Coordinates of C-alpha atoms in Angstrom, one line a residue:
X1 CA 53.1 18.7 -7.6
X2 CA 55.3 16.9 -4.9
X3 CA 57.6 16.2 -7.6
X4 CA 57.9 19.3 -9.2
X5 CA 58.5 20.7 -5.8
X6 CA 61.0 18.3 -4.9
X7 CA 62.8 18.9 -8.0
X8 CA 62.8 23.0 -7.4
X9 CA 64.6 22.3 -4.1
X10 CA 67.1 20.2 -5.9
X11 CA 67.9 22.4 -9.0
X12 CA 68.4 25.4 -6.3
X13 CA 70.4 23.1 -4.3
X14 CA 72.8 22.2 -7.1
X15 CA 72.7 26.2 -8.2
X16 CA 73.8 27.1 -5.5
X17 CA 76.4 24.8 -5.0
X18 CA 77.9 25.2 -8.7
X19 CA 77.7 29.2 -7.2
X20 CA 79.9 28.3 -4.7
X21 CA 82.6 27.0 -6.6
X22 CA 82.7 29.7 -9.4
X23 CA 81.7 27.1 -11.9
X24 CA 79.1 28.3 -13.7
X25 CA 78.9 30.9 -16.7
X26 CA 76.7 33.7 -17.4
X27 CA 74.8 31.4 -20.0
X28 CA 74.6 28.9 -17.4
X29 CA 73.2 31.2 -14.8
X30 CA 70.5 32.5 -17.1
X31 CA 69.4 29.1 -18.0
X32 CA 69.3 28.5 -14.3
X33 CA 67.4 30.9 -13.5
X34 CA 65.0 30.3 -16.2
X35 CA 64.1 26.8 -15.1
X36 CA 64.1 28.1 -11.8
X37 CA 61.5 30.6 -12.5
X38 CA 59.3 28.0 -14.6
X39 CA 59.5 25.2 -11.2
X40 CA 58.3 28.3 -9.2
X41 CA 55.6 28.5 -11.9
X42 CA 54.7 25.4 -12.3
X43 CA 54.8 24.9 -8.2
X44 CA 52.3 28.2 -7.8
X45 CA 50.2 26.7 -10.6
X46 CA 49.8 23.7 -9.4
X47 CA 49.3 24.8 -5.7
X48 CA 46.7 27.2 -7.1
X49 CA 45.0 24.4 -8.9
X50 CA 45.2 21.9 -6.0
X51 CA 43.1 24.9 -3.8
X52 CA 40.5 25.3 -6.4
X53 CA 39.8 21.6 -6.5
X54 CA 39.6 21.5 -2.9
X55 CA 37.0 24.0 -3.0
X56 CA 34.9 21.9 -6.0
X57 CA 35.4 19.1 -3.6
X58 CA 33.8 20.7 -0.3
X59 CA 30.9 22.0 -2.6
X60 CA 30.6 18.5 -4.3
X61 CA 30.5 17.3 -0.9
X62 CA 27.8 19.7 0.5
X63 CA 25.5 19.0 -2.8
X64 CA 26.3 15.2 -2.1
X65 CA 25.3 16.0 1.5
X66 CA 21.9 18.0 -0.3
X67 CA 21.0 15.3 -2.5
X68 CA 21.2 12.5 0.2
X69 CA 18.9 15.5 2.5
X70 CA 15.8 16.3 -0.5
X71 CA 16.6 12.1 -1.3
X72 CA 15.3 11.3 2.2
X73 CA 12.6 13.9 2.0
X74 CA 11.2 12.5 -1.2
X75 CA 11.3 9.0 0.3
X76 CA 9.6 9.9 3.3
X77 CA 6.8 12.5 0.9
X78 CA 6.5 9.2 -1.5
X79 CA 5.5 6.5 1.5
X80 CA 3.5 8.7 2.8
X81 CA 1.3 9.2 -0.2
X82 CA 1.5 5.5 -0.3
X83 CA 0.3 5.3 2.3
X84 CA -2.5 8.1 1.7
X85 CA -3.7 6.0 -1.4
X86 CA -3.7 3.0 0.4
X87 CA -6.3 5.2 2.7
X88 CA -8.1 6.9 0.3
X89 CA -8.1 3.3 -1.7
X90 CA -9.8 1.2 1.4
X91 CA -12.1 4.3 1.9
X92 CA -13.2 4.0 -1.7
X93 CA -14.0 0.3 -1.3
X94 CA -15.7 0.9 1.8
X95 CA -17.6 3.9 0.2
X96 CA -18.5 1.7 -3.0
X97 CA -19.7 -1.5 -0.9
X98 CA -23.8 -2.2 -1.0
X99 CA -25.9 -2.0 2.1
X100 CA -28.5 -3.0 3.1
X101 CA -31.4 -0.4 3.1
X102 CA -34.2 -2.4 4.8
X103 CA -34.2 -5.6 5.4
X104 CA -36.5 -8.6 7.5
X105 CA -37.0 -12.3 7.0
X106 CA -40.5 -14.6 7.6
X107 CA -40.6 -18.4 8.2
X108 CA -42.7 -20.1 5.8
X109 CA -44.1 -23.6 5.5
X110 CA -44.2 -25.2 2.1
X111 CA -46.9 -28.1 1.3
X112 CA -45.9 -31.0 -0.6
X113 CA -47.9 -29.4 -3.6
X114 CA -46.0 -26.9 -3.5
X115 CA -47.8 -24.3 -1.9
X116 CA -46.5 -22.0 0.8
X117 CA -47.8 -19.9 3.5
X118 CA -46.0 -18.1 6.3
X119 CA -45.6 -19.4 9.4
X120 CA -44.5 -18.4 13.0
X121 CA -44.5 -22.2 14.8
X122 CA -41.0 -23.9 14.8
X123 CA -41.9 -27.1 14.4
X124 CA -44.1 -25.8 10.8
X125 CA -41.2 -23.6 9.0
X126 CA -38.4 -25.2 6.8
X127 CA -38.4 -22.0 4.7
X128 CA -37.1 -18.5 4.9
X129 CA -37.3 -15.7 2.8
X130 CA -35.1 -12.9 3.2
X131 CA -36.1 -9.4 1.9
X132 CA -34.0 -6.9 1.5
X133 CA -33.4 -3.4 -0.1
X134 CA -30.3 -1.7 -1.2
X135 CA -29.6 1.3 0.1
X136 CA -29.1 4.0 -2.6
X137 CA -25.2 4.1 -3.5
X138 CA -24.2 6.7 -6.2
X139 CA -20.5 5.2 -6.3
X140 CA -21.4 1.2 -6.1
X141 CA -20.7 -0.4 -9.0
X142 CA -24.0 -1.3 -11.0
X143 CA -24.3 -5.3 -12.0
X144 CA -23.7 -8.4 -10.2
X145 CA -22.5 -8.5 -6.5
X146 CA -22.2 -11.9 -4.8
X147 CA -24.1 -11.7 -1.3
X148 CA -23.4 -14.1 1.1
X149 CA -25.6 -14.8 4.1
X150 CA -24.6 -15.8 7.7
X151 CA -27.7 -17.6 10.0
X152 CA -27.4 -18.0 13.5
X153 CA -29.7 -20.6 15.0
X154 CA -30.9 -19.7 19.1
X155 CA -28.5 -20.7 20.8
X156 CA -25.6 -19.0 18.5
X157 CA -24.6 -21.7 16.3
X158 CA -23.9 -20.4 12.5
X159 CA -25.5 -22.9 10.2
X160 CA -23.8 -24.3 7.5
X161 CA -24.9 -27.6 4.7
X162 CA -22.7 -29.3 2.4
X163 CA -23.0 -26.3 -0.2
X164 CA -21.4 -24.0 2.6
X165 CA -17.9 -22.7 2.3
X166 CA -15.5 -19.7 3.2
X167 CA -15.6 -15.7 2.1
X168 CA -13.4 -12.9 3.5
X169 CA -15.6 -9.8 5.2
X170 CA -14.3 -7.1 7.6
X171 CA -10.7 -8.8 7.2
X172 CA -11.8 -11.9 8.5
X173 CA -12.4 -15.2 7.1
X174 CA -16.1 -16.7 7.1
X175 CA -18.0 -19.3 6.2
X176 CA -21.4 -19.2 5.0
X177 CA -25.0 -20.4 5.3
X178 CA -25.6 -19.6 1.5
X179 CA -24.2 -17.9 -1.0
X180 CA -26.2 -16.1 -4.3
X181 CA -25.9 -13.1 -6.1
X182 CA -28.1 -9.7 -7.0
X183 CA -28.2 -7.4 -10.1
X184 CA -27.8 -3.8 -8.2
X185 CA -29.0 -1.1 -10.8
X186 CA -29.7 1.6 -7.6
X187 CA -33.2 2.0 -7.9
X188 CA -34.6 0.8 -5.4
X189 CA -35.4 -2.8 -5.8
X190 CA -36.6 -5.1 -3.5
X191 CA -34.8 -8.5 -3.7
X192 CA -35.7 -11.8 -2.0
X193 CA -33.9 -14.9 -1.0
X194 CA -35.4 -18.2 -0.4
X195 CA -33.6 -20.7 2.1
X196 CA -34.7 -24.2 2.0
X197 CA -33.4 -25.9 5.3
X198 CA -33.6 -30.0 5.7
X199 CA -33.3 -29.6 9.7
X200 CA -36.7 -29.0 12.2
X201 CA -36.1 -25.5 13.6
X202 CA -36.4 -24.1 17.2
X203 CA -38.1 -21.8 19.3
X204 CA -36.3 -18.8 19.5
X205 CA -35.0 -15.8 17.6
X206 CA -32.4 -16.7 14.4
X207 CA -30.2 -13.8 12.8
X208 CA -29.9 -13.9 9.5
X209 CA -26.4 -11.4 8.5
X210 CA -25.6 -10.4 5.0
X211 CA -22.3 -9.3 3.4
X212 CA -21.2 -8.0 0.0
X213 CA -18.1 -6.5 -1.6
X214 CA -16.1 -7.8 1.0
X215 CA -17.8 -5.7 4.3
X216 CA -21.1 -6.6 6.4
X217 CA -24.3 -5.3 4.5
X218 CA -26.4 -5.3 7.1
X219 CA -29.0 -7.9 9.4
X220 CA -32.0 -8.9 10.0
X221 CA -33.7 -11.7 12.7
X222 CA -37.2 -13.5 13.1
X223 CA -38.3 -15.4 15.9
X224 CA -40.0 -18.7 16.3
X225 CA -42.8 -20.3 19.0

């Protein structure tokens, strides 16, 4: 358009010098005047059409301006329903994990022919059997689940043997008395776990803590004379 413009000025220029010397003819003067008239046009045209595209470019800009707005509203709307399923996700696990419904353990004393009977003496027991029931659990998951038991002699030491190793519970990492495993069908089911342990045990009260699916199940103690 600068061009166009540029050359208007300088066809009038030369116009009206030829004027002022006499020089030009009628035919010349009409011709003049035509081209004249088309620079004007083109000039207005192209003026017009510069405006118009400044216009598209301030609305380009504001829907740019829009986009980049609703894009930061969508990001913020999609981490926080990330973040919502990550909640509704751990509440899930947490809502599906077994517990324990009721739960105790007894000391027992087994002969060399096998036979056992309970016992509360310390210096008789090198057994335990856990009981426990499930508590009823409509969105567990029916089958196996590993359960793996923590036991806590008197004076707070957790007691582990050479089978013993580590399991995450509560977010932490553990390690384990013993480790076995239950076939939950939520009914109701009594289950029983029996601990052979090589070592004398001692007077005092031992706590025996279960976990399963990854949380605490529950706990239980006995205590010894």
């Amino acid at each position: 358009m600068q061009a166009k413009n540029d050359s208007l000025r300088a066809k009038i220029k030369v116009l009206r010098g030829e004027l002022a010397k006499g020089k030009l003819t009628a035919e010349e003067l009409s011709k003049a005047q035509e081209d004249v008239k088309q620079l004007r046009y083109f000039v207005t045209k192209y003026t017009a059409d510069i405006e118009e595209l400044r216009k598209e470019n301030v609305s380009l800009a504001t829907e740019r301006d829009t986009l980049k707005t609703n894009l930061t509203t969508v990001s913020a709307k999609a981490t926080d329903l990330e973040k919502q399923n990550r909640d509704l996700n751990t509440k899930v696990q947490v809502a599906s994990a077994i517990k324990v419904g009721a739960a105790s353990v007894v000391g027992y004393k087994v002969k060399k022919n096998g036979k056992e009977s309970d016992e509360t003496k310390a210096k008789n027991v090198n057994k335990l059997k856990i009981n426990f029931t499930v508590a009823s659990n409509a969105v567990a998951t029916k089958g196996s689940h590993d359960i793996f038991i923590r036991i806590i002699d008197p004076i707070g030491n957790l007691i582990t043997t050479n089978d013993s190793g580590t399991f995450n519970a509560d977010s932490r990492d553990l390690q384990y008395t013993y480790k076995t495993s239950i076939d939950y069908k939520d009914d109701g089911a009594n289950y029983t776990v029996d601990w052979m342990y090589a070592e004398p045990f001692q007077k005092g009260t031992y706590t025996v803590l279960l976990y399963a699916d990854g949380y605490t199940m529950g706990k239980t103690s006995v205590t010894f004379k």
